Coordinates of C-alpha atoms and ligand atoms in Angstrom, one line a residue:
M16 CA -6.3 8.5 -13.4
K17 CA -8.2 5.6 -15.2
L18 CA -7.7 2.0 -13.9
S19 CA -9.2 -0.8 -15.6
K20 CA -11.8 -2.9 -13.5
F21 CA -10.7 -4.9 -10.5
K22 CA -10.1 -8.3 -11.1
N23 CA -8.6 -11.1 -8.6
E24 CA -5.4 -12.4 -9.2
P25 CA -6.0 -15.8 -10.6
F26 CA -4.6 -18.5 -8.5
T27 CA -1.2 -20.6 -10.1
D28 CA -2.2 -23.9 -11.7
F29 CA 0.3 -26.2 -9.9
T30 CA -1.3 -29.5 -12.1
K31 CA 1.1 -27.7 -14.8
K32 CA 4.5 -28.7 -14.9
K33 CA 6.4 -25.5 -15.6
N34 CA 4.7 -24.0 -12.3
R35 CA 6.0 -26.6 -10.2
Q36 CA 9.1 -25.9 -11.8
D37 CA 9.1 -22.1 -11.1
F38 CA 7.8 -22.6 -7.5
E39 CA 10.6 -25.2 -6.5
K40 CA 13.1 -22.7 -8.0
A41 CA 11.5 -19.8 -5.6
L42 CA 11.6 -22.2 -2.9
N43 CA 15.4 -22.8 -3.4
K44 CA 15.9 -19.0 -4.0
V45 CA 14.5 -17.8 -0.6
T46 CA 16.3 -20.1 1.3
K47 CA 19.4 -17.9 0.6
R48 CA 17.6 -15.3 2.9
F49 CA 17.6 -17.7 5.9
N50 CA 20.0 -16.7 8.7
I51 CA 20.4 -13.4 7.5
E52 CA 19.7 -10.7 10.3
Y53 CA 17.3 -8.3 9.5
P54 CA 17.3 -4.7 11.2
V55 CA 14.4 -2.4 12.5
T56 CA 13.8 0.7 10.4
I57 CA 12.5 3.7 11.4
G58 CA 12.3 6.7 9.2
G59 CA 14.7 4.9 6.8
E60 CA 17.3 4.3 9.5
K61 CA 18.4 0.8 10.4
F62 CA 18.9 -0.3 14.1
F63 CA 19.9 -3.6 15.6
T64 CA 19.7 -4.6 19.3
D65 CA 21.2 -7.3 21.4
N66 CA 18.2 -8.8 21.7
K67 CA 17.5 -10.9 18.8
L68 CA 14.0 -12.5 17.7
Y69 CA 14.4 -16.1 15.7
S70 CA 11.7 -17.1 13.2
F71 CA 11.8 -21.0 12.7
N72 CA 10.5 -23.1 10.2
P73 CA 7.6 -25.0 12.2
S74 CA 8.5 -27.9 9.6
D75 CA 11.7 -28.4 11.0
K76 CA 12.0 -26.5 14.1
E77 CA 15.7 -26.3 13.8
Q78 CA 16.1 -24.3 10.9
V79 CA 15.8 -20.4 11.3
V80 CA 14.5 -18.6 8.4
G81 CA 15.5 -15.1 9.5
V82 CA 16.9 -13.4 12.6
F83 CA 15.2 -10.2 13.7
Q84 CA 15.5 -7.6 16.5
K85 CA 13.3 -7.1 19.5
A86 CA 12.9 -3.6 19.3
S87 CA 13.5 -1.6 22.6
A88 CA 10.8 0.7 24.2
E89 CA 12.9 3.8 22.7
M90 CA 12.6 2.6 19.3
A91 CA 9.0 1.8 19.6
I92 CA 8.5 5.6 21.0
K93 CA 10.9 6.9 18.2
A94 CA 8.7 4.9 15.4
I95 CA 5.8 6.7 16.4
E96 CA 7.2 10.3 16.7
I97 CA 8.9 9.7 13.3
A98 CA 5.3 8.4 11.6
N99 CA 4.2 11.2 13.1
N100 CA 6.5 13.8 11.8
T101 CA 6.4 12.0 8.2
F102 CA 2.6 12.4 8.1
H103 CA 3.0 16.3 7.9
D104 CA 3.9 15.7 4.2
W105 CA 2.7 12.5 3.4
K106 CA -0.8 13.6 3.8
K107 CA -0.3 16.4 1.4
T108 CA 0.9 14.1 -1.4
P109 CA -1.5 13.7 -3.8
V110 CA -3.9 10.7 -3.7
K111 CA -2.8 9.6 -7.7
E112 CA 0.8 9.8 -6.4
R113 CA -0.2 7.4 -3.2
V114 CA -2.2 5.3 -5.6
K115 CA 0.7 4.8 -8.1
Y116 CA 3.5 3.6 -5.2
I117 CA 0.9 0.7 -4.3
L118 CA 0.1 -0.2 -8.0
E119 CA 3.9 -0.2 -8.7
A120 CA 4.3 -2.6 -5.5
A121 CA 1.4 -4.8 -6.7
K122 CA 3.3 -5.0 -9.9
R123 CA 6.4 -6.0 -8.5
M124 CA 4.9 -8.5 -6.2
R125 CA 3.0 -10.2 -9.0
K126 CA 6.7 -10.4 -11.1
R127 CA 7.8 -12.5 -8.2
K128 CA 4.8 -13.8 -6.5
H129 CA 6.4 -17.4 -6.2
E130 CA 9.0 -16.0 -3.8
F131 CA 7.1 -14.3 -1.4
S132 CA 4.7 -17.7 -1.3
A133 CA 7.7 -19.8 -1.0
M134 CA 8.7 -18.1 2.1
M135 CA 5.1 -18.3 3.6
V136 CA 6.0 -22.3 2.9
Y137 CA 8.9 -22.1 5.2
E138 CA 8.0 -19.6 7.7
V139 CA 4.3 -20.4 8.6
G140 CA 3.8 -24.0 7.1
K141 CA 1.5 -23.1 4.1
N142 CA 1.0 -25.8 1.4
W143 CA 1.8 -24.1 -2.2
A144 CA -1.8 -23.5 -2.7
E145 CA -2.4 -22.2 0.6
A146 CA 0.8 -19.9 0.1
D147 CA -0.1 -18.8 -3.3
G148 CA -3.9 -17.8 -2.4
D149 CA -2.4 -15.6 0.5
T150 CA 0.2 -13.8 -2.1
A151 CA -2.9 -13.3 -4.6
E152 CA -4.9 -11.9 -1.8
A153 CA -2.2 -9.2 -1.2
I154 CA -2.1 -8.1 -4.9
D155 CA -5.8 -8.0 -4.7
F156 CA -5.5 -5.7 -1.6
M157 CA -3.1 -3.2 -3.4
E158 CA -5.1 -3.1 -6.5
Y159 CA -8.9 -2.9 -4.9
Y160 CA -7.4 -0.2 -2.6
S161 CA -6.1 1.7 -5.1
R162 CA -9.2 2.0 -7.1
E163 CA -11.1 2.5 -3.9
M164 CA -8.8 5.5 -3.0
L165 CA -9.4 7.0 -6.4
R166 CA -13.1 6.7 -5.7
Y167 CA -13.0 8.3 -2.2
S168 CA -10.9 11.0 -3.4
E169 CA -13.9 12.5 -5.2
G170 CA -15.6 13.0 -2.1
M171 CA -19.3 12.0 -0.8
N172 CA -21.7 12.8 -2.8
V173 CA -23.7 15.5 -1.0
V174 CA -27.0 17.8 -1.7
Q175 CA -26.2 21.1 -3.1
I176 CA -28.8 24.0 -2.0
Q177 CA -29.4 27.1 -3.6
G178 CA -26.7 30.0 -2.4
E179 CA -24.1 27.3 -1.6
K180 CA -21.6 25.5 -2.9
N181 CA -21.4 22.3 -0.7
K182 CA -18.9 19.5 -0.5
C183 CA -17.7 16.9 1.5
E184 CA -14.1 15.1 1.3
Y185 CA -12.2 12.7 3.0
L186 CA -9.0 13.6 5.2
P187 CA -6.4 10.7 6.5
L188 CA -5.9 10.4 10.0
G189 CA -2.6 10.5 11.2
V190 CA -0.3 7.9 13.0
G191 CA -1.9 4.4 12.5
V192 CA -0.3 1.2 14.8
V193 CA -0.8 -2.0 12.4
I194 CA -0.5 -5.2 14.0
P195 CA -1.3 -8.4 11.8
P196 CA -1.2 -12.3 13.1
W197 CA 0.8 -14.8 11.5
N198 CA -1.9 -16.6 9.9
F199 CA -2.4 -14.6 7.1
P200 CA 1.1 -13.0 7.2
L201 CA 1.4 -11.4 3.9
A202 CA -2.2 -10.6 2.6
I203 CA -3.6 -9.3 6.0
L204 CA -0.4 -7.4 6.8
V205 CA -0.3 -5.8 3.4
G206 CA -3.9 -5.2 3.5
M207 CA -4.0 -3.3 6.5
T208 CA -0.8 -1.3 5.6
V209 CA -1.8 -0.4 2.2
A210 CA -5.0 0.8 3.5
A211 CA -3.6 3.0 6.0
V212 CA -0.8 4.4 3.5
V213 CA -3.2 4.9 0.5
T214 CA -5.5 7.0 2.4
G215 CA -2.9 9.3 3.7
N216 CA -1.8 8.1 7.2
T217 CA 1.8 6.8 8.4
V218 CA 2.4 3.4 9.7
V219 CA 4.0 1.7 12.3
L220 CA 4.0 -1.8 11.3
K221 CA 4.5 -4.5 14.1
P222 CA 4.3 -8.0 12.4
S223 CA 3.5 -11.1 14.2
S224 CA 6.6 -12.7 16.2
D225 CA 5.9 -16.0 14.2
S226 CA 6.1 -14.4 10.7
P227 CA 8.8 -11.4 10.5
A228 CA 10.5 -12.8 7.5
I229 CA 7.5 -12.5 5.1
A230 CA 7.1 -9.2 6.4
Q231 CA 10.4 -7.8 5.8
M232 CA 10.1 -9.2 2.0
F233 CA 7.1 -6.9 2.1
F234 CA 9.1 -3.8 3.4
E235 CA 11.6 -4.3 1.5
L236 CA 9.2 -4.3 -1.6
L237 CA 8.6 -0.7 -0.2
E238 CA 11.8 0.5 -0.1
E239 CA 12.4 -0.8 -3.2
I240 CA 9.2 1.5 -4.9
K241 CA 11.0 4.3 -2.8
L242 CA 8.2 4.9 -0.7
P243 CA 9.2 8.0 1.2
K244 CA 11.0 7.2 4.3
G245 CA 8.9 7.4 7.2
V246 CA 5.9 6.6 5.9
V247 CA 6.0 2.9 7.1
N248 CA 8.4 2.1 10.0
F249 CA 9.2 -1.4 10.4
L250 CA 9.3 -2.5 14.3
T251 CA 9.4 -6.2 15.3
G252 CA 9.4 -7.5 18.6
D253 CA 7.4 -8.8 21.4
G254 CA 4.1 -7.7 21.1
S255 CA 3.3 -7.9 24.7
V256 CA 6.3 -5.6 25.3
I257 CA 6.3 -2.8 22.8
G258 CA 2.7 -3.5 21.8
D259 CA 1.2 -1.6 24.9
L260 CA 3.9 1.6 24.2
I261 CA 2.7 1.7 20.8
V262 CA -0.9 1.6 21.3
T263 CA -0.8 4.1 24.1
H264 CA 1.3 7.0 22.8
H265 CA -0.6 9.9 22.5
L266 CA 0.6 10.3 18.9
T267 CA -1.0 7.1 17.9
R268 CA -4.5 8.3 15.8
F269 CA -5.6 4.8 15.4
V270 CA -5.0 0.9 15.8
S271 CA -5.7 -1.6 12.9
F272 CA -5.4 -4.9 14.5
T273 CA -6.2 -8.5 13.6
G274 CA -5.4 -11.6 15.8
S275 CA -6.9 -13.2 18.8
M276 CA -9.9 -11.8 20.9
D277 CA -7.8 -11.3 24.1
V278 CA -5.1 -9.5 22.6
G279 CA -7.8 -7.6 20.6
L280 CA -9.6 -6.4 23.7
R281 CA -6.6 -5.6 25.7
I282 CA -6.0 -2.7 22.7
N283 CA -9.3 -1.6 22.7
E284 CA -9.5 -1.2 26.4
L285 CA -5.8 0.6 26.6
A286 CA -6.6 2.9 23.4
A287 CA -9.8 4.1 25.0
K288 CA -7.9 6.1 27.7
K289 CA -7.1 9.2 26.7
Q290 CA -3.3 9.8 27.5
A291 CA -2.0 13.5 28.8
S292 CA -1.7 15.7 25.7
Q293 CA -3.7 13.2 23.5
K294 CA -6.0 15.3 21.4
W295 CA -8.5 12.6 19.6
I296 CA -10.4 9.6 20.4
K297 CA -8.5 6.4 19.1
R298 CA -9.9 4.9 16.6
V299 CA -9.5 0.9 16.6
V300 CA -10.2 -1.6 13.7
A301 CA -10.0 -4.9 15.5
E302 CA -10.7 -8.2 13.9
M303 CA -10.4 -11.3 15.9
G304 CA -11.0 -14.8 16.4
G305 CA -14.1 -17.3 15.2
K306 CA -15.8 -20.7 16.2
D307 CA -17.3 -21.0 12.8
A308 CA -19.7 -23.7 12.1
I309 CA -21.2 -25.3 9.2
I310 CA -24.8 -26.6 9.5
I311 CA -25.6 -29.8 7.5
D312 CA -29.7 -30.1 6.8
S313 CA -31.2 -33.3 6.6
E314 CA -31.9 -32.2 3.1
I315 CA -29.2 -31.6 1.0
D316 CA -28.4 -32.1 -2.7
N317 CA -25.1 -33.4 -2.9
F318 CA -23.8 -35.3 0.2
D319 CA -20.2 -35.9 -1.1
N320 CA -20.0 -31.9 -1.9
A321 CA -21.2 -31.4 1.7
V322 CA -18.2 -33.8 3.1
K323 CA -15.6 -32.5 1.2
G324 CA -16.4 -28.6 1.8
V325 CA -16.4 -29.5 5.4
I326 CA -13.3 -31.2 5.3
Q327 CA -11.7 -28.4 3.4
S328 CA -13.2 -25.5 5.6
A329 CA -11.8 -27.7 8.6
F330 CA -8.0 -28.7 7.6
G331 CA -7.2 -26.3 5.0
F332 CA -4.0 -24.5 6.3
Q333 CA -4.3 -26.9 9.4
G334 CA -7.6 -25.1 10.9
Q335 CA -5.3 -22.3 11.2
K336 CA -7.7 -19.9 9.4
C337 CA -9.9 -17.6 11.2
S338 CA -12.8 -18.7 8.9
A339 CA -12.1 -22.6 9.7
C340 CA -14.9 -24.7 10.2
S341 CA -14.3 -25.8 13.8
R342 CA -18.2 -27.0 14.4
V343 CA -20.1 -29.1 12.0
I344 CA -23.5 -29.5 13.1
V345 CA -25.4 -32.3 11.7
D346 CA -28.9 -33.1 11.3
E347 CA -29.7 -36.6 13.5
K348 CA -31.1 -38.1 10.1
L349 CA -28.0 -37.6 8.7
Y350 CA -25.5 -38.1 11.5
D351 CA -24.2 -41.2 11.4
K352 CA -23.7 -41.4 7.8
F353 CA -22.2 -38.2 7.8
C354 CA -19.6 -39.0 10.5
D355 CA -18.5 -42.0 8.7
A356 CA -18.2 -40.1 5.5
L357 CA -15.9 -37.3 7.1
A358 CA -13.7 -40.1 8.7
E359 CA -13.4 -41.7 5.2
E360 CA -12.4 -38.5 3.6
A361 CA -10.2 -37.5 6.1
K362 CA -8.0 -40.8 5.4
N363 CA -6.8 -38.8 1.9
I364 CA -5.3 -36.1 4.3
K365 CA -1.1 -36.1 4.0
V366 CA 0.6 -34.5 6.6
S367 CA 4.3 -33.6 6.1
A368 CA 6.5 -30.5 5.5
A369 CA 5.0 -27.8 3.8
A370 CA 7.6 -27.5 1.1
D371 CA 6.6 -31.0 0.0
N372 CA 3.4 -29.5 -0.8
P373 CA 1.0 -32.0 1.4
N374 CA -2.6 -31.3 1.9
M375 CA -1.5 -30.3 5.8
G376 CA 1.6 -29.1 7.1
P377 CA 2.7 -28.4 10.6
V378 CA 0.9 -25.9 13.1
I379 CA 2.4 -22.7 13.8
N380 CA 4.6 -23.1 16.9
E381 CA 5.2 -25.3 20.1
R382 CA 2.8 -23.4 22.2
S383 CA 0.1 -23.8 19.7
K384 CA 0.7 -27.4 19.5
N385 CA 0.5 -28.3 23.2
S386 CA -2.6 -25.9 23.6
I387 CA -4.4 -28.1 20.4
V388 CA -3.3 -31.5 22.0
N389 CA -4.8 -30.3 25.5
Y390 CA -8.0 -29.2 23.6
I391 CA -8.2 -32.6 22.3
K392 CA -7.7 -34.3 25.6
K393 CA -10.3 -32.2 27.2
A394 CA -12.8 -32.7 24.3
I395 CA -12.4 -36.6 25.1
D396 CA -13.0 -35.7 28.8
E397 CA -15.9 -33.8 28.3
G398 CA -17.5 -37.1 26.6
G399 CA -16.8 -36.5 22.8
K400 CA -15.8 -39.6 20.9
L401 CA -12.6 -39.8 19.0
I402 CA -13.3 -40.6 15.0
F403 CA -10.2 -39.7 13.6
G404 CA -6.9 -38.6 14.4
G405 CA -6.0 -37.3 17.8
G406 CA -2.1 -37.3 17.7
E407 CA 1.1 -35.8 17.3
L408 CA 3.1 -36.7 14.2
S409 CA 6.7 -36.6 13.8
T410 CA 8.7 -34.5 16.3
K411 CA 10.9 -32.5 13.6
G412 CA 8.3 -30.1 13.7
F413 CA 4.8 -29.5 15.0
F414 CA 2.7 -32.1 13.3
I415 CA -0.8 -32.9 14.3
Q416 CA -3.1 -35.3 12.8
P417 CA -6.2 -34.0 11.3
T418 CA -8.7 -34.5 14.4
I419 CA -12.6 -35.4 14.1
I420 CA -14.6 -35.9 17.5
K421 CA -18.1 -36.7 17.4
D422 CA -21.0 -36.5 19.9
V423 CA -19.8 -33.1 21.1
K424 CA -22.1 -31.3 23.2
P425 CA -23.0 -27.7 22.0
D426 CA -21.4 -26.5 25.0
A427 CA -18.4 -28.2 25.5
T428 CA -15.1 -26.8 25.6
I429 CA -14.5 -27.4 22.2
A430 CA -17.6 -26.2 20.6
Q431 CA -17.0 -22.8 22.4
E432 CA -13.5 -21.6 22.4
E433 CA -11.1 -21.1 19.1
I434 CA -9.0 -23.8 19.2
F435 CA -6.8 -22.6 15.8
G436 CA -5.7 -26.1 14.8
P437 CA -7.0 -29.3 12.6
V438 CA -9.8 -30.5 15.1
L439 CA -13.2 -30.5 13.8
A440 CA -16.4 -31.0 16.6
V441 CA -19.5 -33.0 15.3
I442 CA -22.6 -31.9 16.8
K443 CA -26.1 -33.4 16.6
S444 CA -29.0 -31.4 16.2
N445 CA -32.7 -32.1 16.0
N446 CA -33.9 -30.0 13.3
F447 CA -32.8 -27.1 11.2
D448 CA -34.0 -24.5 14.0
N449 CA -32.1 -26.4 16.7
A450 CA -29.0 -26.3 14.1
L451 CA -29.0 -22.3 13.6
E452 CA -29.4 -22.2 17.8
I453 CA -26.3 -24.4 18.3
A454 CA -24.4 -22.4 15.5
N455 CA -25.4 -18.9 17.3
N456 CA -24.5 -20.0 20.5
T457 CA -21.0 -19.0 21.0
L458 CA -19.1 -15.5 21.8
Y459 CA -18.3 -15.1 18.2
G460 CA -19.9 -14.7 14.7
L461 CA -17.7 -14.6 12.0
T462 CA -18.3 -17.0 9.2
G463 CA -21.0 -20.1 8.7
A464 CA -22.2 -22.3 6.0
V465 CA -25.2 -24.0 5.5
Y466 CA -26.0 -27.1 3.3
S467 CA -29.2 -27.4 2.1
R468 CA -31.6 -27.8 -0.5
S469 CA -34.6 -26.2 1.1
K470 CA -35.1 -22.6 0.2
K471 CA -37.1 -21.8 3.1
K472 CA -34.2 -23.1 5.2
L473 CA -31.6 -20.9 3.5
E474 CA -33.9 -17.9 3.5
K475 CA -34.0 -18.4 7.1
A476 CA -30.4 -18.7 7.4
E477 CA -29.8 -15.5 5.7
K478 CA -31.8 -13.6 8.3
E479 CA -31.1 -15.9 11.6
F480 CA -27.5 -16.9 11.0
F481 CA -25.7 -14.3 12.8
V482 CA -22.3 -14.4 11.4
G483 CA -20.4 -11.7 9.0
N484 CA -19.7 -14.1 6.0
L485 CA -22.2 -16.7 5.2
Y486 CA -22.0 -18.9 2.6
L487 CA -24.7 -21.1 1.2
N488 CA -23.7 -24.7 -0.4
R489 CA -20.2 -24.4 -0.1
K490 CA -17.2 -24.2 2.2
C491 CA -16.8 -21.6 4.6
T492 CA -13.3 -20.7 4.1
G493 CA -11.6 -18.6 1.1
A494 CA -13.1 -15.1 1.0
L495 CA -12.1 -13.0 -2.1
V496 CA -11.4 -9.4 -2.2
G497 CA -14.0 -7.3 -3.3
V498 CA -16.2 -10.3 -3.7
H499 CA -16.8 -11.3 -0.1
P500 CA -16.2 -8.3 2.0
F501 CA -14.9 -9.9 5.4
G502 CA -15.4 -9.6 9.1
G503 CA -17.2 -10.7 11.6
F504 CA -19.7 -9.9 14.5
N505 CA -19.9 -10.0 18.2
M506 CA -16.3 -11.2 19.6
S507 CA -15.2 -11.7 16.0
G508 CA -14.5 -7.7 16.1
T509 CA -15.7 -4.6 14.8
D510 CA -16.8 -6.1 11.3
S511 CA -14.8 -3.7 9.2
K512 CA -15.0 -5.5 6.0
A513 CA -11.8 -6.0 4.9
G514 CA -12.0 -6.0 0.8
G515 CA -14.9 -4.2 0.7
R516 CA -16.4 -0.7 -0.4
D517 CA -16.3 0.7 3.1
Y518 CA -13.4 -0.4 4.4
L519 CA -10.8 2.8 3.4
G520 CA -13.5 4.8 5.1
L521 CA -12.0 3.5 8.5
F522 CA -8.8 5.3 8.0
M523 CA -10.2 9.0 6.9
Q524 CA -12.3 11.2 8.4
A525 CA -15.0 13.5 6.5
K526 CA -14.6 17.0 6.3
S527 CA -18.0 19.2 5.0
I528 CA -17.4 22.3 3.5
A529 CA -20.1 24.8 2.7
Q530 CA -19.3 28.1 0.9
K531 CA -21.9 30.8 0.2
T532 CA -21.9 31.5 -3.5
K533 CA -24.6 34.5 -3.3
N534 CA -27.3 36.2 -0.9
Ligands
NAP8 P1 -2.5 -12.8 18.8 O1 -1.5 -13.5 19.5 O2 -3.6 -12.2 19.0 O3 -1.4 -11.7 17.7 C1 -1.7 -10.9 17.0 C2 -0.8 -9.6 16.6 O4 -0.7 -9.0 17.9 C3 0.8 -10.3 16.7 O5 1.3 -9.2 15.7 C4 1.2 -10.1 18.1 O6 2.5 -9.6 18.2 C5 0.2 -8.9 18.6 N1 0.6 -8.8 20.0 C6 0.7 -9.8 21.0 N2 0.4 -9.0 22.3 C7 0.2 -7.8 22.1 C8 0.2 -6.4 22.7 N3 -0.1 -6.9 24.5 N4 -0.2 -5.4 22.3 C9 0.0 -5.5 20.9 N5 0.1 -6.2 20.1 C10 0.1 -7.8 20.9 O7 -3.0 -13.4 17.2 P2 -2.2 -14.7 16.2 O8 -2.1 -15.7 17.1 O9 -1.3 -13.6 15.7 O10 -3.4 -14.9 15.1 C11 -4.3 -15.8 15.3 C12 -5.7 -15.1 15.9 O11 -6.1 -14.1 14.8 C13 -6.9 -16.0 15.9 O12 -7.5 -16.1 16.9 C14 -8.0 -15.5 14.5 O13 -9.0 -16.0 14.5 C15 -7.3 -14.2 14.5 N6 -7.5 -14.0 12.9 C16 -8.7 -13.1 12.9 C17 -9.0 -12.4 11.1 C18 -10.1 -11.6 11.2 O14 -10.3 -11.4 10.1 N7 -11.4 -11.8 12.3 C19 -8.1 -13.0 10.3 C20 -7.0 -13.7 10.9 C21 -6.8 -14.1 12.1 P3 3.6 -11.1 18.7 O15 3.4 -12.2 17.6 O16 4.9 -10.6 18.8 O17 3.3 -11.6 20.1

């Protein structure tokens, strides 16, 4: 099987009228799915419960975008058992066949990409470009991991010794529990699921309760391509209720999680405990939060670019990216000018319902909105000065103004805890070394950026800025599959580097085989 070289899926150019019209049609089309009730699917069998899960449009909180089931404990256990039974066949399916399924899914998603993006506009409040980027990334993961699996299927390159034939090949692990977040509700869900499936594992997929509708669309795509029943089992429901059951089940072989630090650590701890009749050490891949910083050095080439880069990184998708800039650390020589420029640039940010394609839509839900508002209050109580925004907007949805707070102390609450909303803390530094020290002084280590023209300082950042994804003279969001393998240090997770060459290895185990050929 020979595939063309991997290329990233291009983003849609929404300055073109035809593309805008097509997207509007897709927005209209997906509304037909609203209010429909969707089942839990285990081994191809559909299940309904009395306990329903409603997915709401955060731009218009009265609007239901889909009705789902809250899976029961019995269903959760059944899903693991069916995945385990299916594993015995699926692991024998030749790699090329597994790859064909995934490429077919990629092809069909590409054809209907606006429909997938449109659902994210309604379900999680992404503007058009953010939703389009999410779908493009999902397609990229399918294309990239297909190619990677073909490479892995050739085995590890081992040294041959005389008198033996030596090889080392990769085997799948078993049943994987896949738990994605809502903020990249298609890309991350698809990436984690496809990585598990293409490597020969079976999956219990538990989407976020804030984004089951887009997950359902992907699951329907897997049904459409006739992926054998039971390879992916679709289990909606409350993470805090069924999560523990599927993580601790003795037949679960690995957990692939992306989400908050607290939940990730809990999963890691639960998975580490051996259950009765469990035969393996469970593997946990946990990608977690961030408190990402951009350093603005005293020597920068293009002041306006730096201001724009910070604003985009802080407020793209309402600051709800694990990679979002939530701290900007500015050298004292530029500090006042930079603060003024940030506040000026923020005036251009339009906030409204995501379907209208503003710069910023709503935050995900009421709980998140309240938590963000509390963080803003706390920042001011702790001595920060509000220089832009700070308030809630319309009550129809969960809208918050882009908010910039200056004079934040490096150890203040908003400089340390992940807020996951449109709030930017501005921190003053005395010099570049001090800026690096501040940047590294949190529990996290996900993304970071430096704007400087000094080669020496950039080299220093390469060595000392302790983050999994470092960007120099550009924004700290927008990682591309294959180009910027993604994952963080410290409490940001296991640094699995999604979209990179090492990633699929996490879903497999290697077996070394030596055969005597002569005496
Ligand atoms: P979350 O609250 O931790 O939820 C993530 C997933 O875990 C959801 O599917 C959730 O299901 C499930 N869950 C909750 N409690 C569980 C339990 N006890 N056992 C098993 N599963 C459980 O995170 P989120 O709000 O969805 O996502 C935002 C977070 O993800 C941020 O911290 C962000 O930085 C991080 N993130 C990290 C990366 C990265 O690559 N490092 C990428 C994207 C996002 P329910 O929805 O049903 O509760």
